[in-house]
PDB file of C-alpha atoms and ligand atoms in Angstrom:
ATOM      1  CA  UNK A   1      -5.741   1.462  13.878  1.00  0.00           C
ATOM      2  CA  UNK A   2      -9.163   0.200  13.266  1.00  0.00           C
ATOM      3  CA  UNK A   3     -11.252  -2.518  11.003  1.00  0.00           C
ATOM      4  CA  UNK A   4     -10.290  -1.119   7.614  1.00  0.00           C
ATOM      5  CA  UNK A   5      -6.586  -0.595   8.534  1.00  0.00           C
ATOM      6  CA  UNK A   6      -6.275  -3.990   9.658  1.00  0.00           C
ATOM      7  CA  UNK A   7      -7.912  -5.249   6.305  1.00  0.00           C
ATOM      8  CA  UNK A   8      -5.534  -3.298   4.373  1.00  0.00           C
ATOM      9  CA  UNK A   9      -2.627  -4.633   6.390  1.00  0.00           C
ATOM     10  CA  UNK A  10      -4.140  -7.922   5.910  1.00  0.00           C
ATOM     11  CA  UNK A  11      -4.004  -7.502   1.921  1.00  0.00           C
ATOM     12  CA  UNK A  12      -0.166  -6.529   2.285  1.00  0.00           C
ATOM     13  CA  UNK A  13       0.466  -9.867   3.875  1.00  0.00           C
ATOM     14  CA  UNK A  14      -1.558 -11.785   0.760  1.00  0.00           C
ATOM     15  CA  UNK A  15       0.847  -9.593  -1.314  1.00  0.00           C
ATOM     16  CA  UNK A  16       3.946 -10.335   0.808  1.00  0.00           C
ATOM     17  CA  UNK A  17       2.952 -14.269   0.675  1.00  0.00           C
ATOM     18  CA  UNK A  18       2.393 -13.807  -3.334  1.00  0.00           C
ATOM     19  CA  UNK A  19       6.206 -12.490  -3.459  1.00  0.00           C
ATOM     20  CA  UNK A  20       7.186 -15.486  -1.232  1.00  0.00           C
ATOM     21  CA  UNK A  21       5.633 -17.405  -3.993  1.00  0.00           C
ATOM     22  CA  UNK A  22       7.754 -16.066  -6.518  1.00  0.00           C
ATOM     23  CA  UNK A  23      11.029 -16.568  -5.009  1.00  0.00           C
ATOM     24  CA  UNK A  24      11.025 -12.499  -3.606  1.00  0.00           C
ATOM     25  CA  UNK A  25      11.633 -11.345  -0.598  1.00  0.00           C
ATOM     26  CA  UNK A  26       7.870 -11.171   1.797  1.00  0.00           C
ATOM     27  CA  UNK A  27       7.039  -7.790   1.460  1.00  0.00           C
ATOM     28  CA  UNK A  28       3.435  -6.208   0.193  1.00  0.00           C
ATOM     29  CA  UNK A  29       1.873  -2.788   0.073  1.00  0.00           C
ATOM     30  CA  UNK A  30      -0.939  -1.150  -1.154  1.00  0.00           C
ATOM     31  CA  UNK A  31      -2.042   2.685  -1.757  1.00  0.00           C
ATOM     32  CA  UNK A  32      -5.661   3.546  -0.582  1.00  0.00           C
ATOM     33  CA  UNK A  33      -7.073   7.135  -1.855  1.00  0.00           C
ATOM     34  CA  UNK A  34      -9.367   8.572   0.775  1.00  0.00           C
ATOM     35  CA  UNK A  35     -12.177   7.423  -0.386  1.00  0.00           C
ATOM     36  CA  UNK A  36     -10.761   3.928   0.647  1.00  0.00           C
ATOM     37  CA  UNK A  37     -10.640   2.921  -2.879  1.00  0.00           C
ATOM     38  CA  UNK A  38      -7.456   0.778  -3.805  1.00  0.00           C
ATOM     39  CA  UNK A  39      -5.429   2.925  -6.337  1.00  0.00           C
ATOM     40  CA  UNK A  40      -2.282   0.824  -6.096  1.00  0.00           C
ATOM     41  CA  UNK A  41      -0.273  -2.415  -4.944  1.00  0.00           C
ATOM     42  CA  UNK A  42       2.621  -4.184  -5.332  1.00  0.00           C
ATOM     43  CA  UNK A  43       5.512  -6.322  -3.498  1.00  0.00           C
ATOM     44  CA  UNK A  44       8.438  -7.125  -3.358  1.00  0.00           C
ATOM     45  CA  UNK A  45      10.919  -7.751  -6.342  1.00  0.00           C
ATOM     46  CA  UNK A  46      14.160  -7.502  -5.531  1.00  0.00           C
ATOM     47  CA  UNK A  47      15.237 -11.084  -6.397  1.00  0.00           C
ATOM     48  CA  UNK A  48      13.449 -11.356  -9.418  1.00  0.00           C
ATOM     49  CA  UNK A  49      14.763  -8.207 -10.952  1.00  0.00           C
ATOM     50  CA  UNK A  50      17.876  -8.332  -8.907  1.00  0.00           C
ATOM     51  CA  UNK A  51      17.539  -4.810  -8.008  1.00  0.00           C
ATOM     52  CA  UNK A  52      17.782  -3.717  -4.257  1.00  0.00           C
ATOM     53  CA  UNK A  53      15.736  -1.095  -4.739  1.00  0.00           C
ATOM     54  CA  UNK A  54      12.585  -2.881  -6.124  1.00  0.00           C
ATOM     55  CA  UNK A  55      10.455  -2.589  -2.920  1.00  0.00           C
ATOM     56  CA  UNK A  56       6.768  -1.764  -2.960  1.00  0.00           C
ATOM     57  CA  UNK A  57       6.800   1.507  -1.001  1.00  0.00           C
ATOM     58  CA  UNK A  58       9.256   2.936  -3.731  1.00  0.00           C
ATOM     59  CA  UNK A  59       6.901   1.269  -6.248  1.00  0.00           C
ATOM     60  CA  UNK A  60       3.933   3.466  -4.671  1.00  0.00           C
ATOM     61  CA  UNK A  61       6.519   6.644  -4.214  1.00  0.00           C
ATOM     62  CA  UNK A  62       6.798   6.658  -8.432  1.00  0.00           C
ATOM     63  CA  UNK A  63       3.052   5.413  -8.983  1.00  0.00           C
ATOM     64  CA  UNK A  64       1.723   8.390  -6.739  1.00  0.00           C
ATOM     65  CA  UNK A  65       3.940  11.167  -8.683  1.00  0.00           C
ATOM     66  CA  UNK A  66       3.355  10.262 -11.867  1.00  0.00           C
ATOM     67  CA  UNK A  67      -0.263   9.414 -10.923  1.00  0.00           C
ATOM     68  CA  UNK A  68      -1.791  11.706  -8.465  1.00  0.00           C
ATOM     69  CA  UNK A  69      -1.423  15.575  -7.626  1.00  0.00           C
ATOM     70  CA  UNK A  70       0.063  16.593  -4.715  1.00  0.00           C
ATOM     71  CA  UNK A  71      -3.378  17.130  -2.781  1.00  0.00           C
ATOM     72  CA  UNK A  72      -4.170  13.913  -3.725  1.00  0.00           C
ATOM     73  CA  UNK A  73      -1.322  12.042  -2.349  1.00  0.00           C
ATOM     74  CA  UNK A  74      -1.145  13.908   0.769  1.00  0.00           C
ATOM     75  CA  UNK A  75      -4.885  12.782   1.449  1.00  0.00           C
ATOM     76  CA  UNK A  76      -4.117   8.991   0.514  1.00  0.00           C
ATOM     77  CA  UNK A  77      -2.859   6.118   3.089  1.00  0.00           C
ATOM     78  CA  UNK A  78      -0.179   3.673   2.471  1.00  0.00           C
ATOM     79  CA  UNK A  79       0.031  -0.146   4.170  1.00  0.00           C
ATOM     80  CA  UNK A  80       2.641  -2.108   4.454  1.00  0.00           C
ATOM     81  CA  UNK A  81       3.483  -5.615   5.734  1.00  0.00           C
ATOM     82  CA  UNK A  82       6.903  -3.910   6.936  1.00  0.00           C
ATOM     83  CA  UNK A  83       7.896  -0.304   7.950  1.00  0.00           C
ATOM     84  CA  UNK A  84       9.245   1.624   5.090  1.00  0.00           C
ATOM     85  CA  UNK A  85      12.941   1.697   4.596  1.00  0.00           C
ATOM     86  CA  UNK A  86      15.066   4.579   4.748  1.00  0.00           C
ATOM     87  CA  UNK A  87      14.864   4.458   0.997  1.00  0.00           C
ATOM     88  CA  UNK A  88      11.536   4.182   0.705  1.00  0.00           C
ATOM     89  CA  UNK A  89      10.482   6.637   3.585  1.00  0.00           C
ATOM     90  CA  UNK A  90      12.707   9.396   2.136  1.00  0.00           C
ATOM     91  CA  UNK A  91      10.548   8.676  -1.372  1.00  0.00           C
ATOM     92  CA  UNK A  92       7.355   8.678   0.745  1.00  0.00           C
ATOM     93  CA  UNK A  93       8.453  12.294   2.232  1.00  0.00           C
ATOM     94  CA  UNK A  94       9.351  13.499  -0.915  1.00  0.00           C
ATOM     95  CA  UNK A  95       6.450  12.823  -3.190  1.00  0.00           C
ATOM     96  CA  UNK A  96       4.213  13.840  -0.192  1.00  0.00           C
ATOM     97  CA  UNK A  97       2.148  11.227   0.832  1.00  0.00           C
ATOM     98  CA  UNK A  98      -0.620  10.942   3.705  1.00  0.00           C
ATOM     99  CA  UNK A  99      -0.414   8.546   6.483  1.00  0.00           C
ATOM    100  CA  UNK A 100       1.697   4.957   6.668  1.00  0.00           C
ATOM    101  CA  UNK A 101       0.104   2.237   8.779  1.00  0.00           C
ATOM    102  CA  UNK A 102       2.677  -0.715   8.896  1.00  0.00           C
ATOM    103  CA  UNK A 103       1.888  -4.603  10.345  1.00  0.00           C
ATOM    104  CA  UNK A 104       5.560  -5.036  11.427  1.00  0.00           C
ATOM    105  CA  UNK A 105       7.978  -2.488  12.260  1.00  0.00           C
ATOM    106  CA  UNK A 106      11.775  -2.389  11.427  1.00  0.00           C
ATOM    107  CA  UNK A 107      12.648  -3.201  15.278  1.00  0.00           C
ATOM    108  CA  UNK A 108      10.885  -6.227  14.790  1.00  0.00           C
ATOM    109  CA  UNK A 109      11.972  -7.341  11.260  1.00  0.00           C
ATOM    110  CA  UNK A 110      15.581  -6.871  12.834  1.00  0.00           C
ATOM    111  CA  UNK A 111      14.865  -9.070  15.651  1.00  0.00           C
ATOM    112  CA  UNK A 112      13.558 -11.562  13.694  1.00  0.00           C
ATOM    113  CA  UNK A 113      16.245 -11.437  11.425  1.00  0.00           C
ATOM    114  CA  UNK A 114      18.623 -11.260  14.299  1.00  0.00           C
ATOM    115  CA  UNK A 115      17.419 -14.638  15.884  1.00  0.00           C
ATOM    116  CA  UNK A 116      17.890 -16.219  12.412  1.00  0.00           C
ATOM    117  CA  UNK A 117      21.220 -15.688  12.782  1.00  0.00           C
ATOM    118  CA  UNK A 118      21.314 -13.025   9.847  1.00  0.00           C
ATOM    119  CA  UNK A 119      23.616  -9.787  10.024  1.00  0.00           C
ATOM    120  CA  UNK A 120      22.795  -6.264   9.514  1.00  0.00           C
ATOM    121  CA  UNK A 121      21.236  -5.258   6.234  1.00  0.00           C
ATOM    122  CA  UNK A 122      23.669  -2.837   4.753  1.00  0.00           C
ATOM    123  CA  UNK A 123      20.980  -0.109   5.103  1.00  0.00           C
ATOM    124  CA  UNK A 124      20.243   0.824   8.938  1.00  0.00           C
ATOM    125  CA  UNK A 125      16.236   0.282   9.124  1.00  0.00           C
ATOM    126  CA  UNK A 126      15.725   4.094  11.196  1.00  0.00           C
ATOM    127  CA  UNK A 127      12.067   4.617  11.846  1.00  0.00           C
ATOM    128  CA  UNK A 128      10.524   6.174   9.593  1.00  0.00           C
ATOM    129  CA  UNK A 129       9.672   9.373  12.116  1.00  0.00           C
ATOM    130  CA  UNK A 130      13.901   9.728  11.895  1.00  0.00           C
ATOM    131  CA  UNK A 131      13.665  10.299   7.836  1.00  0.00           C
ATOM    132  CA  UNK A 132       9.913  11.850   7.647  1.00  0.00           C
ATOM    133  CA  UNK A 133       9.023  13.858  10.818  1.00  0.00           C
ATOM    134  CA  UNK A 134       6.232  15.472  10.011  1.00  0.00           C
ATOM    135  CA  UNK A 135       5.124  11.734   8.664  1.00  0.00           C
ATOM    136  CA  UNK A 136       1.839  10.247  10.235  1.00  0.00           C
ATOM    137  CA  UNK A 137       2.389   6.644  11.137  1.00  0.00           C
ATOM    138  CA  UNK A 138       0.857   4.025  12.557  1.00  0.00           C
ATOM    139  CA  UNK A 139       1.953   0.096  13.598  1.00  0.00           C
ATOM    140  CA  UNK A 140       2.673  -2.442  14.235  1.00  0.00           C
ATOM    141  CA  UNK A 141      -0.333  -4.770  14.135  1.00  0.00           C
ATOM    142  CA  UNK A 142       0.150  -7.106  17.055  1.00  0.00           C
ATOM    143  CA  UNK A 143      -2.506  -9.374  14.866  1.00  0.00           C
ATOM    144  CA  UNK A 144       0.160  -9.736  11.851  1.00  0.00           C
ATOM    145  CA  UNK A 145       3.623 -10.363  13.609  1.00  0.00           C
ATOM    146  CA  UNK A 146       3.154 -13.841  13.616  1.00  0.00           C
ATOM    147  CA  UNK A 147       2.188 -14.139  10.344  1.00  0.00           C
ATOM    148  CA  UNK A 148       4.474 -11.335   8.871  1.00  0.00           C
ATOM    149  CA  UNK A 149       7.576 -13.563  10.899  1.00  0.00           C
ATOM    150  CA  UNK A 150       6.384 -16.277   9.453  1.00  0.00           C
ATOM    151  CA  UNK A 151       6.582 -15.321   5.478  1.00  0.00           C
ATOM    152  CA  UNK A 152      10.266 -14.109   6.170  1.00  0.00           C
ATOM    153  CA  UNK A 153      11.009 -17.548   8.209  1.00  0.00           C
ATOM    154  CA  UNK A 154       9.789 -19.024   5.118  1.00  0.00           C
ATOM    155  CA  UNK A 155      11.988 -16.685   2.889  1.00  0.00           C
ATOM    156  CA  UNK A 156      15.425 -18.166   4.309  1.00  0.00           C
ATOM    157  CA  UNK A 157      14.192 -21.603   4.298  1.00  0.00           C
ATOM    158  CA  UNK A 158      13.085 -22.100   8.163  1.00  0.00           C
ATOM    159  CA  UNK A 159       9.514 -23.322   9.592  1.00  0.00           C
ATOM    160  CA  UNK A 160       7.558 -20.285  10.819  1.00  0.00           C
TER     161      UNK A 160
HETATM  162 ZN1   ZN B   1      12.229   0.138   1.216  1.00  0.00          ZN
END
């Protein structure tokens, strides 16, 4: 992970805080083509829309098909605050896209959640190597985790 990944990851985090803002749950992403240019981002909206599925990495799955040929997707990157779900891996895999750098990683998120107290989601967060193997990935981003805890602190209404 170097400079430009790390800005990228940092941009996911703006976008994660931006969902905060809106009442959503803290999570950002953002497609980069291989030229570095940004061709995509969203976060989270799973409150607002009240649809479980609303997370940005599915968001990017749909924009990259209907967007981008197959060459091109396999050559672009995609960051994200949090490691893709099961969900959204399995769209990643399918639609064929490059590399996935990630600022926190699903064993972290559950800790965190796990010292605030929260259950299991009702989706097992398997890494995303267990749903893509052939997927390149890279995380977490020791720089981010306090941050990243932070936002989903935040989320359920505790101090980061
Ligand atoms: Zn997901």
């Amino acid at each position: 992970m170097n400079e430009t990944d790390l800005r990228h990851l940092r941009r996911c985090a703006e976008l994660a805080a931006r969902a905060l803002s809106e009442g959503d749950e803290p999570f950002g992403s953002v497609l980069v083509g291989p030229d570095g240019a940004v061709l995509f981002e969203d976060h989270n909206h799973v409150v607002a829309t009240g649809d479980h599925t609303r997370h940005p990495e599915f968001e990017i799955a749909r924009w990259a098909a209907a967007h981008l040929t197959p060459r091109e997707r396999a050559a672009a990157t995609v960051y994200t605050s949090g490691e893709h779900c099961p969900m959204c891996a399995a769209a990643h895999g399918w639609v064929g896209l490059g590399r996935i750098v990630y600022a926190a990683s699903s064993e972290q998120l559950g800790q965190w959640l796990a010292e605030m107290g929260l259950g299991e989601p009702p989706v097992r967060p398997l890494p995303v190597r267990d749903i893509v193997p052939g997927a390149v990935v890279d995380g977490p981003a020791p720089e981010l985790a306090a941050e990243i805890r932070a936002l989903h602190r935040r989320f359920r209404g505790l101090s980061g």
